[in-house]
């Protein structure tokens, strides 16, 4: 049973549209992350948050933005989708401290046409 | 640059055999390592972790070995089952917010 939820699971959208990918967790974790992953490939960190009102960009340059108004909610927004944004987007959370693994959501597979 | 790499992109094993998935890491400062399993259509799932003050840790049917001298990490799966078929990622934690994931090894289990 998932403790971190992502919606939608699949999304096909036209170029130029604005989209928001939702991520919510029920574990009370302070740390949350967004990763981009092409099928079978490594994960690239695009945004992370240490807590409410804390957001930072990750290693991968991204045209997306995030917000963290509530502990449990960490949505990712693309203001103007492009075909190059086609990918899988994974949300994760972890407990405080340095020695905890991540709990991942099932991902949103985005296709921009 | 920092990287976590896997020696083989795919591994095929017979059901019931043991599997060994290898991983090389590059950051000597990394003090925490995790193995994840990702099944098709799902997010990665935590399998087992190990801190740098240990060289071996066992779970249920899985064992992680850490060799800090050569910066090598391995995941051993005993009596591999069809349900073990997935992509396996190693990840290292060099401190701060960073967790570095490798490219993944796809494990195929032949019946």
CSV table of C-alpha atoms in Angstrom, one decimal:
chain,number,residue,atom,x,y,z
A,1,UNK,CA,0.0,0.0,0.0
A,2,UNK,CA,1.6,3.3,-1.2
A,3,UNK,CA,2.3,6.0,1.3
A,4,UNK,CA,3.2,8.4,-1.4
A,5,UNK,CA,0.8,9.1,-4.2
A,6,UNK,CA,1.3,10.6,-7.6
A,7,UNK,CA,-1.3,11.8,-10.0
A,8,UNK,CA,-1.9,11.4,-12.8
A,9,UNK,CA,-0.2,8.1,-13.6
A,10,UNK,CA,-0.2,8.9,-17.4
A,11,UNK,CA,-0.6,12.2,-19.1
A,12,UNK,CA,-0.5,13.1,-22.8
A,13,UNK,CA,-0.6,16.8,-23.4
A,14,UNK,CA,0.0,19.3,-26.2
A,15,UNK,CA,3.0,21.6,-26.6
A,16,UNK,CA,2.6,24.8,-24.8
A,17,UNK,CA,0.2,23.6,-22.2
A,18,UNK,CA,0.7,24.2,-18.5
A,19,UNK,CA,0.6,21.1,-16.3
A,20,UNK,CA,0.9,20.3,-12.6
A,21,UNK,CA,2.0,16.9,-11.4
A,22,UNK,CA,0.7,16.1,-8.0
A,23,UNK,CA,2.6,14.3,-5.2
A,24,UNK,CA,1.4,13.7,-1.7
A,25,UNK,CA,2.8,11.6,1.2
A,26,UNK,CA,1.2,10.5,4.4
A,27,UNK,CA,4.3,9.7,6.4
A,28,UNK,CA,5.0,13.1,7.7
A,29,UNK,CA,8.4,13.2,6.0
A,30,UNK,CA,10.1,16.6,5.8
A,31,UNK,CA,12.3,15.8,2.8
A,32,UNK,CA,10.7,15.5,-0.6
A,33,UNK,CA,12.2,15.1,-4.1
A,34,UNK,CA,11.4,15.1,-7.7
A,35,UNK,CA,13.4,13.0,-10.1
A,36,UNK,CA,13.2,12.6,-13.9
A,37,UNK,CA,13.8,9.2,-15.3
A,38,UNK,CA,13.9,7.8,-18.9
A,39,UNK,CA,12.9,4.2,-19.1
A,40,UNK,CA,15.5,1.9,-17.4
A,41,UNK,CA,17.9,4.8,-17.0
A,42,UNK,CA,19.3,6.6,-14.0
A,43,UNK,CA,17.4,9.0,-12.0
A,44,UNK,CA,18.1,12.7,-12.2
A,45,UNK,CA,17.3,15.1,-9.4
A,46,UNK,CA,15.3,18.1,-10.5
A,47,UNK,CA,14.0,19.6,-7.3
A,48,UNK,CA,14.1,18.9,-3.6
A,49,UNK,CA,12.6,20.3,-0.4
A,50,UNK,CA,13.7,20.1,3.2
A,51,UNK,CA,10.4,21.2,4.6
A,52,UNK,CA,7.6,23.7,4.3
A,53,UNK,CA,8.6,26.8,2.3
A,54,UNK,CA,12.0,25.2,1.4
A,55,UNK,CA,12.6,24.3,-2.2
A,56,UNK,CA,15.9,24.0,-4.2
A,57,UNK,CA,16.8,23.0,-7.7
A,58,UNK,CA,18.6,19.8,-8.2
A,59,UNK,CA,21.4,18.7,-10.6
A,60,UNK,CA,19.4,18.5,-13.8
A,61,UNK,CA,18.4,21.8,-15.3
A,62,UNK,CA,14.7,21.9,-15.5
A,63,UNK,CA,12.1,24.4,-16.7
A,64,UNK,CA,9.7,23.2,-14.0
A,65,UNK,CA,8.9,24.8,-10.6
A,66,UNK,CA,7.8,23.3,-7.3
A,67,UNK,CA,6.1,24.5,-4.2
A,68,UNK,CA,5.9,23.2,-0.6
A,69,UNK,CA,3.1,24.9,1.3
A,70,UNK,CA,2.2,21.8,3.3
A,71,UNK,CA,4.4,19.1,4.5
A,72,UNK,CA,2.5,16.4,2.7
A,73,UNK,CA,2.2,18.1,-0.7
A,74,UNK,CA,4.9,18.8,-3.2
A,75,UNK,CA,3.5,19.6,-6.7
A,76,UNK,CA,5.6,20.1,-9.8
A,77,UNK,CA,4.5,22.6,-12.5
A,78,UNK,CA,5.6,22.9,-16.1
A,79,UNK,CA,4.4,26.4,-17.3
A,80,UNK,CA,4.8,25.5,-21.0
A,81,UNK,CA,5.2,21.8,-21.9
A,82,UNK,CA,7.6,20.8,-24.7
A,83,UNK,CA,8.3,17.5,-26.4
A,84,UNK,CA,11.7,17.5,-24.6
A,85,UNK,CA,9.8,17.2,-21.3
A,86,UNK,CA,8.5,13.7,-22.3
A,87,UNK,CA,9.8,11.4,-19.5
A,88,UNK,CA,8.8,9.8,-16.3
A,89,UNK,CA,8.6,11.9,-13.2
A,90,UNK,CA,9.1,10.3,-9.8
A,91,UNK,CA,8.4,11.9,-6.5
A,92,UNK,CA,10.1,10.6,-3.3
A,93,UNK,CA,10.2,11.4,0.4
A,94,UNK,CA,12.6,10.6,3.2
A,95,UNK,CA,12.7,11.0,6.9
A,96,UNK,CA,15.0,13.5,8.6
A,97,UNK,CA,18.6,12.4,9.1
A,98,UNK,CA,21.2,11.2,6.7
A,99,UNK,CA,20.7,7.5,6.9
A,100,UNK,CA,17.3,6.9,5.5
A,101,UNK,CA,16.3,5.5,2.1
A,102,UNK,CA,13.7,7.1,-0.1
A,103,UNK,CA,10.0,6.1,-0.5
A,104,UNK,CA,9.1,6.6,-4.1
A,105,UNK,CA,5.7,7.1,-5.7
A,106,UNK,CA,4.7,5.1,-8.8
A,107,UNK,CA,5.5,8.0,-11.1
A,108,UNK,CA,3.8,10.1,-13.8
A,109,UNK,CA,4.6,9.2,-17.3
A,110,UNK,CA,4.4,12.4,-19.3
A,111,UNK,CA,4.2,12.6,-23.1
A,112,UNK,CA,4.2,16.0,-24.8
A,113,UNK,CA,3.0,15.9,-28.4
B,1,UNK,CA,32.6,13.9,-11.8
B,2,UNK,CA,30.7,12.0,-9.2
B,3,UNK,CA,29.0,8.9,-10.5
B,4,UNK,CA,27.7,5.5,-9.4
B,5,UNK,CA,28.0,3.0,-12.2
B,6,UNK,CA,27.0,-0.6,-12.7
B,7,UNK,CA,29.3,-3.0,-14.4
B,8,UNK,CA,26.6,-4.8,-16.4
B,9,UNK,CA,23.4,-3.3,-17.9
B,10,UNK,CA,21.6,-6.7,-17.9
B,11,UNK,CA,21.9,-10.0,-16.0
B,12,UNK,CA,20.1,-13.2,-16.8
B,13,UNK,CA,20.0,-16.0,-14.2
B,14,UNK,CA,18.2,-19.3,-13.9
B,15,UNK,CA,15.4,-19.5,-11.3
B,16,UNK,CA,16.8,-20.9,-8.1
B,17,UNK,CA,20.3,-19.7,-8.7
B,18,UNK,CA,22.0,-16.9,-6.8
B,19,UNK,CA,22.3,-13.5,-8.4
B,20,UNK,CA,25.1,-11.0,-7.9
B,21,UNK,CA,24.7,-7.4,-9.1
B,22,UNK,CA,27.7,-5.2,-8.9
B,23,UNK,CA,28.1,-1.5,-8.5
B,24,UNK,CA,31.1,0.9,-8.5
B,25,UNK,CA,31.0,4.2,-6.8
B,26,UNK,CA,33.4,7.1,-7.1
B,27,UNK,CA,33.0,9.3,-4.1
B,28,UNK,CA,35.2,8.3,-1.2
B,29,UNK,CA,33.2,10.5,1.1
B,30,UNK,CA,30.0,8.5,0.6
B,31,UNK,CA,29.0,6.9,3.9
B,32,UNK,CA,25.6,5.4,3.1
B,33,UNK,CA,24.6,3.1,0.3
B,34,UNK,CA,21.2,1.8,-0.7
B,35,UNK,CA,19.9,-0.8,-3.2
B,36,UNK,CA,16.6,-0.2,-4.9
B,37,UNK,CA,14.4,-2.5,-7.0
B,38,UNK,CA,12.2,-1.0,-9.7
B,39,UNK,CA,9.6,-3.1,-11.3
B,40,UNK,CA,8.0,-2.2,-14.6
B,41,UNK,CA,5.6,0.7,-14.2
B,42,UNK,CA,6.5,1.4,-10.6
B,43,UNK,CA,8.8,3.6,-8.7
B,44,UNK,CA,12.0,2.3,-7.1
B,45,UNK,CA,11.5,0.4,-3.9
B,46,UNK,CA,14.0,0.3,-1.1
B,47,UNK,CA,15.6,-3.2,-0.6
B,48,UNK,CA,18.5,-2.9,1.7
B,49,UNK,CA,21.0,-0.3,2.9
B,50,UNK,CA,24.5,-0.3,4.4
B,51,UNK,CA,26.5,2.3,6.2
B,52,UNK,CA,30.2,2.7,5.6
B,53,UNK,CA,31.2,1.4,9.0
B,54,UNK,CA,30.0,-2.0,7.9
B,55,UNK,CA,31.2,-4.4,5.1
B,56,UNK,CA,28.2,-6.7,5.0
B,57,UNK,CA,24.5,-6.6,5.8
B,58,UNK,CA,21.9,-9.3,5.3
B,59,UNK,CA,18.2,-9.1,4.8
B,60,UNK,CA,15.7,-11.6,3.7
B,61,UNK,CA,17.3,-13.4,0.7
B,62,UNK,CA,19.5,-10.4,0.0
B,63,UNK,CA,23.0,-9.5,1.2
B,64,UNK,CA,24.8,-6.3,0.5
B,65,UNK,CA,28.6,-6.2,0.5
B,66,UNK,CA,30.7,-3.1,0.7
B,67,UNK,CA,34.3,-2.9,-0.2
B,68,UNK,CA,35.5,0.6,0.6
B,69,UNK,CA,39.1,-0.1,-0.6
B,70,UNK,CA,38.0,-0.5,-4.2
B,71,UNK,CA,34.8,1.5,-3.9
B,72,UNK,CA,32.6,-1.5,-4.8
B,73,UNK,CA,29.1,-2.5,-3.7
B,74,UNK,CA,27.3,-5.7,-4.6
B,75,UNK,CA,23.8,-7.1,-4.1
B,76,UNK,CA,23.4,-10.8,-3.7
B,77,UNK,CA,20.0,-12.4,-4.1
B,78,UNK,CA,19.7,-16.0,-2.9
B,79,UNK,CA,17.5,-18.5,-4.7
B,80,UNK,CA,16.4,-16.0,-7.4
B,81,UNK,CA,12.7,-16.1,-8.2
B,82,UNK,CA,10.7,-14.8,-11.1
B,83,UNK,CA,9.4,-12.0,-8.9
B,84,UNK,CA,12.9,-10.7,-8.6
B,85,UNK,CA,12.9,-9.7,-12.3
B,86,UNK,CA,13.4,-5.9,-12.2
B,87,UNK,CA,15.9,-3.1,-12.6
B,88,UNK,CA,18.2,-2.8,-9.7
B,89,UNK,CA,19.8,0.6,-8.8
B,90,UNK,CA,22.6,1.2,-6.4
B,91,UNK,CA,22.7,4.7,-4.8
B,92,UNK,CA,25.4,6.4,-2.7
B,93,UNK,CA,25.0,9.2,-0.3
B,94,UNK,CA,28.0,11.5,-0.1
B,95,UNK,CA,26.4,13.8,2.4
B,96,UNK,CA,24.0,16.7,2.4
B,97,UNK,CA,20.9,16.4,0.2
B,98,UNK,CA,22.6,14.3,-2.4
B,99,UNK,CA,21.8,10.8,-3.3
B,100,UNK,CA,23.5,9.6,-6.5
B,101,UNK,CA,21.8,6.9,-8.4
B,102,UNK,CA,23.5,4.6,-11.0
B,103,UNK,CA,22.1,3.7,-14.4
B,104,UNK,CA,20.6,0.4,-13.2
B,105,UNK,CA,21.0,-3.3,-14.0
B,106,UNK,CA,18.1,-5.2,-15.5
B,107,UNK,CA,17.8,-8.7,-14.0
B,108,UNK,CA,16.0,-11.4,-16.0
B,109,UNK,CA,15.0,-14.6,-14.3
B,110,UNK,CA,14.6,-17.6,-16.5
B,111,UNK,CA,12.1,-20.3,-15.5
